[in-house]
Backbone as JSON, one array per atom type, in Angstrom:
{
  "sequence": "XXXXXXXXXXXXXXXXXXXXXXXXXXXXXXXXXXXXXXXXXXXXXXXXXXXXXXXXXXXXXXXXXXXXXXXXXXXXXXXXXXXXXXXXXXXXXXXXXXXXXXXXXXXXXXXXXXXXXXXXXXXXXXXXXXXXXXXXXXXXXXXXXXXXXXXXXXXXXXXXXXXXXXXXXXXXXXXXXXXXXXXXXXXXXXXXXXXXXXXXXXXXXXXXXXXXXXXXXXXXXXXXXXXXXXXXXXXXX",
  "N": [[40.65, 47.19, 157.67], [42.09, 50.44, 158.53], [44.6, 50.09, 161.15], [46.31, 52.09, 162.85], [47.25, 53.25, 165.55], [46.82, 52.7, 169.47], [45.14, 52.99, 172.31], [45.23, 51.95, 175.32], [43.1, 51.43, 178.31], [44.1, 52.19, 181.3], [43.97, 50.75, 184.5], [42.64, 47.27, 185.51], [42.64, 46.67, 182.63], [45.56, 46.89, 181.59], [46.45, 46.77, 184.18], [45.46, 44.25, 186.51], [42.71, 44.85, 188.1], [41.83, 43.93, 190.78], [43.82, 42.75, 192.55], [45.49, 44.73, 192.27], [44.35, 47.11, 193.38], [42.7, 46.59, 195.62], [44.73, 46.64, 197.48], [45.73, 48.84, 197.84], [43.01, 49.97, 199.02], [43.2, 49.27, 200.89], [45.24, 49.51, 202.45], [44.87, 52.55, 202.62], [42.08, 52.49, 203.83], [42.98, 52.27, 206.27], [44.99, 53.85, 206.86], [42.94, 55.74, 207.43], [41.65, 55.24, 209.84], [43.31, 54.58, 211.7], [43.73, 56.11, 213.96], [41.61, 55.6, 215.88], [39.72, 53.94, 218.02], [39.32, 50.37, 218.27], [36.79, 49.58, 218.0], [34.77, 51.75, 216.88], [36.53, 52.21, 214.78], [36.56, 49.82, 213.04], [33.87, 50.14, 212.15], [33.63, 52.46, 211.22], [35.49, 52.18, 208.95], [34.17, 50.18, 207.92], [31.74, 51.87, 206.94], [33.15, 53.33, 205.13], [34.32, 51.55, 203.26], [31.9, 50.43, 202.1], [31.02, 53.12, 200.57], [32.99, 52.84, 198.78], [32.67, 51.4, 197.73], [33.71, 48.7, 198.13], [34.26, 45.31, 199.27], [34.94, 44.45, 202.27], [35.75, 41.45, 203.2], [35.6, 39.96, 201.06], [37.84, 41.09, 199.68], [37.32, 42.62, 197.09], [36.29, 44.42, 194.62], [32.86, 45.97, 194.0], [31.28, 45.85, 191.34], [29.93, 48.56, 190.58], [31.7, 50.33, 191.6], [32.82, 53.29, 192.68], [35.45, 53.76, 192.72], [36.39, 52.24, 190.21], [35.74, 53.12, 187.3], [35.67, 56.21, 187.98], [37.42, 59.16, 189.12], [40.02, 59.99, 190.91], [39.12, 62.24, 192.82], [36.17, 62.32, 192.73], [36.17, 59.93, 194.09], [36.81, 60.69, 196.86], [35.03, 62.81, 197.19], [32.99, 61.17, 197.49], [33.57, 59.57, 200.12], [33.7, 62.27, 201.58], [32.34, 63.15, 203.58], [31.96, 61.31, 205.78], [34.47, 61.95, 207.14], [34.91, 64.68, 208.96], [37.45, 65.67, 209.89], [38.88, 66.09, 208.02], [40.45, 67.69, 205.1], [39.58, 68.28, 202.18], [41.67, 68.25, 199.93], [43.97, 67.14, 201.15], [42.95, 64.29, 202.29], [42.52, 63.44, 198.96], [45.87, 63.82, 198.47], [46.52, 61.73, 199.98], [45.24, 59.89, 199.26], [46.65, 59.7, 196.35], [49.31, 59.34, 196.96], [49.3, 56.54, 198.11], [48.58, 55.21, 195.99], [50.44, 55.32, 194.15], [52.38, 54.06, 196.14], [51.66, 51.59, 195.57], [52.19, 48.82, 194.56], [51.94, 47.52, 191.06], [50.04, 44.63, 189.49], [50.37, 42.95, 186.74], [48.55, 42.26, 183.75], [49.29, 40.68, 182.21], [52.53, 39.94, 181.36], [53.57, 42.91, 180.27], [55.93, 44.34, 179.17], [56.95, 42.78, 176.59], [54.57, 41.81, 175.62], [53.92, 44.72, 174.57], [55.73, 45.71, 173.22], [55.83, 43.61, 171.49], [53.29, 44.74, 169.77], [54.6, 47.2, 168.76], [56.6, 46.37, 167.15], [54.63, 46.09, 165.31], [54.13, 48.36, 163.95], [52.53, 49.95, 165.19], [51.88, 53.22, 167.17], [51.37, 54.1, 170.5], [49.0, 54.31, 173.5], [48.08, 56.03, 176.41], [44.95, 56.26, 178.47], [43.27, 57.15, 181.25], [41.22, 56.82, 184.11], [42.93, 57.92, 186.66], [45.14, 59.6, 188.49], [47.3, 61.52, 186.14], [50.29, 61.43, 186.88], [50.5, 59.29, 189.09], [49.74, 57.27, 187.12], [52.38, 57.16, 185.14], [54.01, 56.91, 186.99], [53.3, 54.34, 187.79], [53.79, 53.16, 185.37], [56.31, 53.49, 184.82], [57.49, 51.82, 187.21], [57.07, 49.2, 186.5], [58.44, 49.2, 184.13], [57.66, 50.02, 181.41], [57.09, 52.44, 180.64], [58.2, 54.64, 178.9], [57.12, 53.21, 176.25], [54.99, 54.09, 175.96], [53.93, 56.68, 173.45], [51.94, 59.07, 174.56], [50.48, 59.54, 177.56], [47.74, 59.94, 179.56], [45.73, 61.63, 181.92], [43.62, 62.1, 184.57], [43.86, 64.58, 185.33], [45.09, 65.58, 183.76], [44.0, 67.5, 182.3], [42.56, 67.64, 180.37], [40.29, 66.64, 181.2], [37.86, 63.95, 182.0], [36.81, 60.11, 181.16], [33.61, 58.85, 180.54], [33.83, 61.25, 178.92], [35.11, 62.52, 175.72], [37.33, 63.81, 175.52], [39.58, 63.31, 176.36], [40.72, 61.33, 175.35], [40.84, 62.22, 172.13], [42.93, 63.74, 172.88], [45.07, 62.36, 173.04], [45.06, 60.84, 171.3], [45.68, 63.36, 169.57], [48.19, 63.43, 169.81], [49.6, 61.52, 169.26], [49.71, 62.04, 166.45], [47.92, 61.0, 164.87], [44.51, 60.08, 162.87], [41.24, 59.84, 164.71], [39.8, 57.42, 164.04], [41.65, 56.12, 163.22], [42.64, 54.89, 165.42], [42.36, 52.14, 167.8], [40.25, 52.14, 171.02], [40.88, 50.41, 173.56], [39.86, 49.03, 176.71], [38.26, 48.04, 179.82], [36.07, 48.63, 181.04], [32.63, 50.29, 180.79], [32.65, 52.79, 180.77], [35.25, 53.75, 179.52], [34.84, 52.83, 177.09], [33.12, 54.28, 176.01], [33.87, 56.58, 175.69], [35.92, 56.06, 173.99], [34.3, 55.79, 171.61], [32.62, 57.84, 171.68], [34.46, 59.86, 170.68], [35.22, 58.44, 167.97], [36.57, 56.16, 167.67], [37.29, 53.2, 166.89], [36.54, 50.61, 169.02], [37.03, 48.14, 171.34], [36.6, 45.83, 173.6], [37.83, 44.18, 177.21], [37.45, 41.85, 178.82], [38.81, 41.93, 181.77], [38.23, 42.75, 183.45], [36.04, 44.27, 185.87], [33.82, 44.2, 184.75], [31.12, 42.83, 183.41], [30.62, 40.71, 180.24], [28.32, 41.03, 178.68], [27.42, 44.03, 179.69], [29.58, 45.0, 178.4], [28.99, 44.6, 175.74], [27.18, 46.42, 175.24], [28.58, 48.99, 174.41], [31.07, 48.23, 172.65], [33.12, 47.33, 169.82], [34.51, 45.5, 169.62], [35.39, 41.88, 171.18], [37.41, 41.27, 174.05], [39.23, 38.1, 175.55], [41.0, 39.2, 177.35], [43.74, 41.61, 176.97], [45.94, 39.67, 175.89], [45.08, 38.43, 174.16], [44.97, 40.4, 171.86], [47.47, 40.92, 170.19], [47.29, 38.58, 168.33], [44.77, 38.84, 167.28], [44.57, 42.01, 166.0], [46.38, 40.53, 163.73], [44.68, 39.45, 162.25], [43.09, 41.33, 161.33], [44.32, 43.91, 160.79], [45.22, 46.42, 158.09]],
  "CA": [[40.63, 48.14, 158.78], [43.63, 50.84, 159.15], [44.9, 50.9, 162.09], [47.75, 52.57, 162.85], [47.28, 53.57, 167.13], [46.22, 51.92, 170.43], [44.74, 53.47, 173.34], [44.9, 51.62, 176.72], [43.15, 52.22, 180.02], [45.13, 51.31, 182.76], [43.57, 49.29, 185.37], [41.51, 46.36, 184.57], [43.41, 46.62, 181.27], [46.8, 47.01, 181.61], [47.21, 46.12, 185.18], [44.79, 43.39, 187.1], [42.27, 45.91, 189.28], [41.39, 43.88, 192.29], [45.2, 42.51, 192.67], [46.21, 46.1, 192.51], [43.98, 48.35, 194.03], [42.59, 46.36, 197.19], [45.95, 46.37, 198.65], [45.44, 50.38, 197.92], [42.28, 50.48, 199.46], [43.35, 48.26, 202.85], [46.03, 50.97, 203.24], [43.79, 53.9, 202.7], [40.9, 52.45, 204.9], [44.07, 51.78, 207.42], [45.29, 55.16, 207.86], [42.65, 57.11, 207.77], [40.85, 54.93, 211.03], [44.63, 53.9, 212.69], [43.97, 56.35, 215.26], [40.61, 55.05, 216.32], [39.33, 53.39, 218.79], [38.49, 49.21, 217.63], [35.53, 49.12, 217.4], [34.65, 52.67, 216.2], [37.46, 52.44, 213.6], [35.72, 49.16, 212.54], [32.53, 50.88, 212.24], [34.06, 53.6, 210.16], [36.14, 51.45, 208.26], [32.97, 49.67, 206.91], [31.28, 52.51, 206.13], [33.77, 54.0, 203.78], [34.57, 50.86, 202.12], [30.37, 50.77, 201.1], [31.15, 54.2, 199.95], [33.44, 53.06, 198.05], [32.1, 49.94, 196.81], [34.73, 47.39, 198.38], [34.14, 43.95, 200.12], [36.38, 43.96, 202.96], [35.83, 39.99, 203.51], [36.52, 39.26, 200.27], [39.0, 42.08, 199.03], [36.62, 42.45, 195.81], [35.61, 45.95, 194.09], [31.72, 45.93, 193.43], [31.28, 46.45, 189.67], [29.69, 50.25, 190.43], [32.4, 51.04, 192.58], [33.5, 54.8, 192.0], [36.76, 53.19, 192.21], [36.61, 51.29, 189.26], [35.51, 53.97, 186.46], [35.67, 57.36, 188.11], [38.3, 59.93, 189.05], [40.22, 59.83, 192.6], [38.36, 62.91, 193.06], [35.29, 61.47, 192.68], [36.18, 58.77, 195.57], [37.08, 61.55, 197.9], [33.72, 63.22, 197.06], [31.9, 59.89, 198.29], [34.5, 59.48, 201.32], [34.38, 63.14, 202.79], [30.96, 63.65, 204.79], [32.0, 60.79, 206.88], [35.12, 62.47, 207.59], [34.98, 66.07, 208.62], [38.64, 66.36, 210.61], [39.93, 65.82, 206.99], [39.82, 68.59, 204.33], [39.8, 67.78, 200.67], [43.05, 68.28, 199.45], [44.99, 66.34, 201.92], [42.24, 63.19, 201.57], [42.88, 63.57, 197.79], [47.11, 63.91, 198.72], [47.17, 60.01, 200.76], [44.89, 58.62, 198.28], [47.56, 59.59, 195.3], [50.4, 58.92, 197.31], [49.2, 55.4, 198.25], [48.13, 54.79, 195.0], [51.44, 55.71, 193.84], [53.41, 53.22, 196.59], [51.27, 50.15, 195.75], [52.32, 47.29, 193.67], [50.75, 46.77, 190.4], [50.03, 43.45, 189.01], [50.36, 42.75, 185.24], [47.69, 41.27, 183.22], [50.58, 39.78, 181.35], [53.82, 40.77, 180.85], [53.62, 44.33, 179.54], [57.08, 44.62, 178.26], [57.01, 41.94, 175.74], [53.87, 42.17, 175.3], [54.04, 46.26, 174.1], [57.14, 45.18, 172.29], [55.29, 43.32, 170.02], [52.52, 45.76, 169.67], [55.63, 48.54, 168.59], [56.91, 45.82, 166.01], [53.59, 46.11, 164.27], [54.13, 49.64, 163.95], [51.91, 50.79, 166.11], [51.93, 54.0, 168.04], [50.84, 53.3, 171.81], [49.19, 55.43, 174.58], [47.23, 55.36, 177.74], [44.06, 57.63, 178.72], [43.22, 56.49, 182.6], [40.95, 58.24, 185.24], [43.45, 57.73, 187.44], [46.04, 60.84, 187.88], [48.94, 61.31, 185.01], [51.44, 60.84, 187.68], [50.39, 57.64, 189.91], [49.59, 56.23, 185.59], [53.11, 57.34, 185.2], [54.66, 55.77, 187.98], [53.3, 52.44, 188.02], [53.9, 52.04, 184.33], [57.87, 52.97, 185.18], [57.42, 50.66, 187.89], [57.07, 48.14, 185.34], [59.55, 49.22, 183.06], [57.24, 50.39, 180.12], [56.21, 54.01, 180.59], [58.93, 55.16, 177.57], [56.76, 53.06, 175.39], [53.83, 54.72, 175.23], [54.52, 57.88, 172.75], [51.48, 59.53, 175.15], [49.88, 59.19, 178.77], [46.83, 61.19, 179.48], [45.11, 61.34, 182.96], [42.3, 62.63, 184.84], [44.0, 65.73, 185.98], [45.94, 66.29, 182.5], [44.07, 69.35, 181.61], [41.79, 67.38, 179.41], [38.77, 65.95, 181.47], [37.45, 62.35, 182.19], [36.14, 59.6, 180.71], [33.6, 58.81, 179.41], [33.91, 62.62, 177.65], [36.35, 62.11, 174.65], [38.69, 64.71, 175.23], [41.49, 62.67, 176.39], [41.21, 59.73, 173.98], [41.5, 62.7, 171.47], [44.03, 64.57, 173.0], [46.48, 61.27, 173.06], [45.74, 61.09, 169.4], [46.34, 64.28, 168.74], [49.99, 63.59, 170.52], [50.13, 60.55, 168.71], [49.17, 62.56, 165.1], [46.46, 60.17, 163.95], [43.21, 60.76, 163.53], [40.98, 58.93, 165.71], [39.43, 56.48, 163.31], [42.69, 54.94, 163.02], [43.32, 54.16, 166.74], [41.73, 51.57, 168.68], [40.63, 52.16, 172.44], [41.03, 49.29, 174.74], [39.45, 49.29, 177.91], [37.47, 46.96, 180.12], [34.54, 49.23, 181.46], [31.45, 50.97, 179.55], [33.48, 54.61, 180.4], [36.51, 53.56, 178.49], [34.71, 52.42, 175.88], [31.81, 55.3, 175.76], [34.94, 57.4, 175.16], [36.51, 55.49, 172.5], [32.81, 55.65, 170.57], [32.46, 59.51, 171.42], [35.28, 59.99, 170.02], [35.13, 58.47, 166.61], [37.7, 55.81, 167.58], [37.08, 51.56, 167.21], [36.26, 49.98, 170.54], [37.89, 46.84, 171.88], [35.9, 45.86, 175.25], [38.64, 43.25, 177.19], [36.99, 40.81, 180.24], [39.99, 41.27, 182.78], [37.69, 44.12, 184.91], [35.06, 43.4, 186.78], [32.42, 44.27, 183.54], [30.76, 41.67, 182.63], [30.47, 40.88, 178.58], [26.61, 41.68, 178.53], [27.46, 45.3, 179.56], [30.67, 45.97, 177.81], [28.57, 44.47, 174.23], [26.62, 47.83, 175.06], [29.59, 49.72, 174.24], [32.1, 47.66, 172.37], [32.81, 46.82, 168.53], [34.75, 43.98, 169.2], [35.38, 42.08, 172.38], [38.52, 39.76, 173.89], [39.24, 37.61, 177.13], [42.13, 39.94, 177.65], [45.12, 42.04, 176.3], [47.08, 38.87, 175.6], [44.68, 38.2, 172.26], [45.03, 41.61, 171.23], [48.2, 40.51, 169.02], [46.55, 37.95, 166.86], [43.35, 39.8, 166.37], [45.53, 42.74, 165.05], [46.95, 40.11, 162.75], [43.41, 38.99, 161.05], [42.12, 42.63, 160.94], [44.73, 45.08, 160.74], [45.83, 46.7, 156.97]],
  "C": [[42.01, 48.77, 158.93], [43.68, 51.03, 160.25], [46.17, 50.8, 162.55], [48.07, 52.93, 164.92], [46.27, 52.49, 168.05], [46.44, 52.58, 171.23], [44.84, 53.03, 174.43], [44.42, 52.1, 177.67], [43.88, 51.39, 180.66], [44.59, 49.86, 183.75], [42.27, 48.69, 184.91], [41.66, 45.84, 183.11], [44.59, 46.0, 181.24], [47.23, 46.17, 183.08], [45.83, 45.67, 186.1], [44.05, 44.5, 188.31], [42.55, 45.31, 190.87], [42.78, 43.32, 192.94], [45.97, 43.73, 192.94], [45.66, 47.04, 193.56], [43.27, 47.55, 195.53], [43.34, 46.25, 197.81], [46.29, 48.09, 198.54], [44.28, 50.55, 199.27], [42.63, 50.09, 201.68], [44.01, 49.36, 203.46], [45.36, 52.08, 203.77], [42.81, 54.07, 203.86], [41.8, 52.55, 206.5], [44.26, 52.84, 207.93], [44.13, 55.94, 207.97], [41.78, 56.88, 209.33], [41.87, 54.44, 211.7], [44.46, 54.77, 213.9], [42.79, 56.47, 216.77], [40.65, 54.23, 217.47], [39.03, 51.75, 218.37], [37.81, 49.6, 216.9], [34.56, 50.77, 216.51], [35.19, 52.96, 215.06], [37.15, 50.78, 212.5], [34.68, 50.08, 211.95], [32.86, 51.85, 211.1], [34.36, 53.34, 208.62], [35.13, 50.74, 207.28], [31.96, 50.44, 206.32], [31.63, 53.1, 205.12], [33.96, 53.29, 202.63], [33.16, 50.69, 201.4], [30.67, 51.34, 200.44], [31.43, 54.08, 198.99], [33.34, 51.8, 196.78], [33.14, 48.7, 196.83], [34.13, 46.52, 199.28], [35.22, 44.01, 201.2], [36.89, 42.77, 203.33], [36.42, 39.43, 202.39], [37.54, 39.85, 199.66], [38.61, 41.9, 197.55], [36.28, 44.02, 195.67], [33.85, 45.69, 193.57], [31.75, 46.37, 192.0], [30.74, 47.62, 189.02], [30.67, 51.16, 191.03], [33.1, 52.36, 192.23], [35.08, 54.75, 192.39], [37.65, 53.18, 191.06], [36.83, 52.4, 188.07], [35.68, 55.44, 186.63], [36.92, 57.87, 188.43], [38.39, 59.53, 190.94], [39.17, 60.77, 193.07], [36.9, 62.53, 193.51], [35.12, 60.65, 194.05], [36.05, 59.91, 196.35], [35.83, 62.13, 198.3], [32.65, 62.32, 197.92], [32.29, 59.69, 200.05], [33.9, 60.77, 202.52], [33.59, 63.54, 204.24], [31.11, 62.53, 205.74], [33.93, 61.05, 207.37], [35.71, 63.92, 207.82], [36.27, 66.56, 209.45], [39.44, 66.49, 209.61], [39.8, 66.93, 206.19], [40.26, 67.92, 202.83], [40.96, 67.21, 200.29], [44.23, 67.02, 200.06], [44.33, 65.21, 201.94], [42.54, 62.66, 200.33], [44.81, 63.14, 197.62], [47.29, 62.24, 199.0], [46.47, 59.71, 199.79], [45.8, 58.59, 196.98], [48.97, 59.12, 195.72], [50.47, 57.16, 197.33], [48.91, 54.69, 197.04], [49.83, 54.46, 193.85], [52.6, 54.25, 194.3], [52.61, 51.55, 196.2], [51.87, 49.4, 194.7], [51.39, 46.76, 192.64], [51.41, 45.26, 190.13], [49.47, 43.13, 187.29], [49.07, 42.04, 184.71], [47.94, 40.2, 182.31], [51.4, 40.52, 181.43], [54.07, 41.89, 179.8], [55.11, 44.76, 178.96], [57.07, 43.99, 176.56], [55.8, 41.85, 174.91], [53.16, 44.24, 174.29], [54.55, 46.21, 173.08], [56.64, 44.93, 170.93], [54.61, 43.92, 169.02], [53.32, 46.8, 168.57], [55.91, 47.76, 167.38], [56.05, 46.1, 164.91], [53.36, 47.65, 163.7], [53.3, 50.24, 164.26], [52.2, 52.0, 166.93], [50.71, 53.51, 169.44], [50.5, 54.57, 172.88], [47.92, 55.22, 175.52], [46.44, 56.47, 178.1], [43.41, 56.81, 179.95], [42.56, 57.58, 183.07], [41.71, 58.6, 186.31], [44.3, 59.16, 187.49], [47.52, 60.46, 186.63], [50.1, 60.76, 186.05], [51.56, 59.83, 187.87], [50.04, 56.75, 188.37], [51.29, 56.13, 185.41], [54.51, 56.38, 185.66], [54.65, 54.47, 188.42], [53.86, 51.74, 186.82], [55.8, 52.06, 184.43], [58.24, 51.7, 186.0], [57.88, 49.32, 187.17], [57.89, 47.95, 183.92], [59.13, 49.47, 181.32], [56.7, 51.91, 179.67], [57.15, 54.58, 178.99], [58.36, 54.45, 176.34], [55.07, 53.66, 174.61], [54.2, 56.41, 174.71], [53.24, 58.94, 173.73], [50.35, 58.88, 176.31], [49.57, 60.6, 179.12], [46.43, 60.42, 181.1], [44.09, 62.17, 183.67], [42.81, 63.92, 185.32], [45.17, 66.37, 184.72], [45.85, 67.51, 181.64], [42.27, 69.06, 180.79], [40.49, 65.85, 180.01], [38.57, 64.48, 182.02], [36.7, 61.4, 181.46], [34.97, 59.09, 181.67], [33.46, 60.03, 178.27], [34.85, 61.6, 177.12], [37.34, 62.54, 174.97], [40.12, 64.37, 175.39], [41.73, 61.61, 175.8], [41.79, 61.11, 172.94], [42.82, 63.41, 171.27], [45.46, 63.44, 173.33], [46.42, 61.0, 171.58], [45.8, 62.1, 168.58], [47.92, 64.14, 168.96], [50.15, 62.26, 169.57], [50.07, 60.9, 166.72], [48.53, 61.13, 164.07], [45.38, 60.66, 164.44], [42.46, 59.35, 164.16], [40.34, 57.83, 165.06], [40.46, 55.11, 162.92], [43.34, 54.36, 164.09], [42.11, 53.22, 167.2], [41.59, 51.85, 170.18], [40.54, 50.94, 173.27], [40.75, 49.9, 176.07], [38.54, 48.47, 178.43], [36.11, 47.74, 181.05], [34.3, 50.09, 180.45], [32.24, 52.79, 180.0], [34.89, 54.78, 179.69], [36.14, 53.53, 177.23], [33.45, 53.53, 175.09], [32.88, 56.11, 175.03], [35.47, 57.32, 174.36], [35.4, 56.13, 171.2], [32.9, 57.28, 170.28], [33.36, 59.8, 170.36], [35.72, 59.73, 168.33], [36.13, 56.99, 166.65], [36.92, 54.53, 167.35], [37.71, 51.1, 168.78], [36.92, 48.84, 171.03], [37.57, 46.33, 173.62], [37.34, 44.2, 175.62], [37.7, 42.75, 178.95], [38.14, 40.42, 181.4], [39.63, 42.28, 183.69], [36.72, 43.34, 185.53], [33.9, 43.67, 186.23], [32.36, 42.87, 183.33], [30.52, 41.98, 181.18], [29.56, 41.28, 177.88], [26.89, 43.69, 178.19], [28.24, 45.72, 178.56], [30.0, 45.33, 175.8], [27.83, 45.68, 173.96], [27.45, 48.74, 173.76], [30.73, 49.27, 173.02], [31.76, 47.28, 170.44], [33.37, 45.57, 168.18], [35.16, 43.55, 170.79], [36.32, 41.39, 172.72], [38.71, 39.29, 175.26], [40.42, 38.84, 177.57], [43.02, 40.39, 176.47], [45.81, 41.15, 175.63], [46.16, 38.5, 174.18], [44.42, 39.58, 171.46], [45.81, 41.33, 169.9], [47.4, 39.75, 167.58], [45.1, 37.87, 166.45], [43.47, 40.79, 165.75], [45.96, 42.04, 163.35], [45.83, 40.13, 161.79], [43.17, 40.47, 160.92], [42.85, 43.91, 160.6], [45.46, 45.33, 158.9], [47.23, 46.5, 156.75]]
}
């Protein structure tokens, strides 16, 4: 098998979803009912998180949640008919900002882990529904964004998964063709995208897919990122 590139999605991948993003969503649900009343801003508060497919008891993402797989956009879309003092844009604005100030959480140590990846002469890059920026900024956060040679995002020009267009358009920036990259990703729209695309699949069990679904999709499958390395070793040219 040549392969010469690696694809990452971000969360669920790269960085632990429900560790990361329910301390997004607490905020989110926070301001937008802080100037509520209790029990009305309760009331509210639980209807958006349905919306959005969160547990607020247990701080869990449902495994359809238009969270998980879709575009912020997308959320906002689900969000806005129960808030009409809000208008798009500025809904859309706090959810990237907050998304932006939160705190990811590693699924391992992404430095060292990349590192190694780069040794193997790999080229490295990240295609997320998330926006380019808030992908951007968490992976500086973390002190690895200069290692991926390209980071694609849902507002990069080039679409959403599961279309292809932005798996291809990170390996056109990475100049391979797509047969020779792998995509990594832990839901069936990461990995639909990889397939469209022409690319080898890599389904990883650190989202909230179960292994049933992501065998739909997937050509090979791993508990996580951290056995990426020495499954590279057995399979790569």
């Amino acid at each position: 098998m040549k392969i010469q590139g690696i694809i990452f999605d971000k969360d669920g991948t790269l960085f632990d979803f429900n560790k990361t993003w329910s301390k997004w969503a607490e905020s989110f649900l926070n301001r937008l009912t802080s100037e509520m009343h209790s029990r009305e801003s309760n009331d509210l508060k639980s209807d958006l998180s349905n919306l959005l497919g969160y547990d607020l008891n247990t701080r869990v993402f449902h495994g359809d949640s238009v969270v998980i797989a879709d575009t912020p956009e997308a959320g906002i879309n689900k969000i806005k008919p129960l808030l009409p003092n809000y208008n798009f844009n500025d809904l859309l604005e706090l959810s990237n900002k907050l998304a932006r100030e939160t705190t990811v959480f590693e699924v391992v140590p992404l430095l060292s882990f990349l590192n190694k990846l780069i040794s193997l002469k790999l080229l490295l890059g990240v295609a997320t529904n998330d926006t380019e920026e808030s992908a951007r900024h968490q992976l500086k956060n973390v002190g690895v964004e200069d290692l991926f040679s390209s980071i694609k995002g849902s507002n990069s020009g080039f679409g959403a998964k599961p279309d292809p267009e932005m798996c291809l358009a990170v390996c056109s920036e990475l100049c391979l063709e797509p047969q020779e990259v792998i995509m990594v990703g832990d839901s069936l729209h990461d990995l639909e995208a990889g397939n469209k695309a022409g690319m080898i699949t890599v389904g990883v069990l650190s989202g909230p897919a179960q292994r049933s679904e992501l065998e739909l999709q997937s050509n090979f499958i791993l508990k996580d990122i951290s056995f990426l390395p020495s499954w590279l070793l057995r399979n790569i040219d």
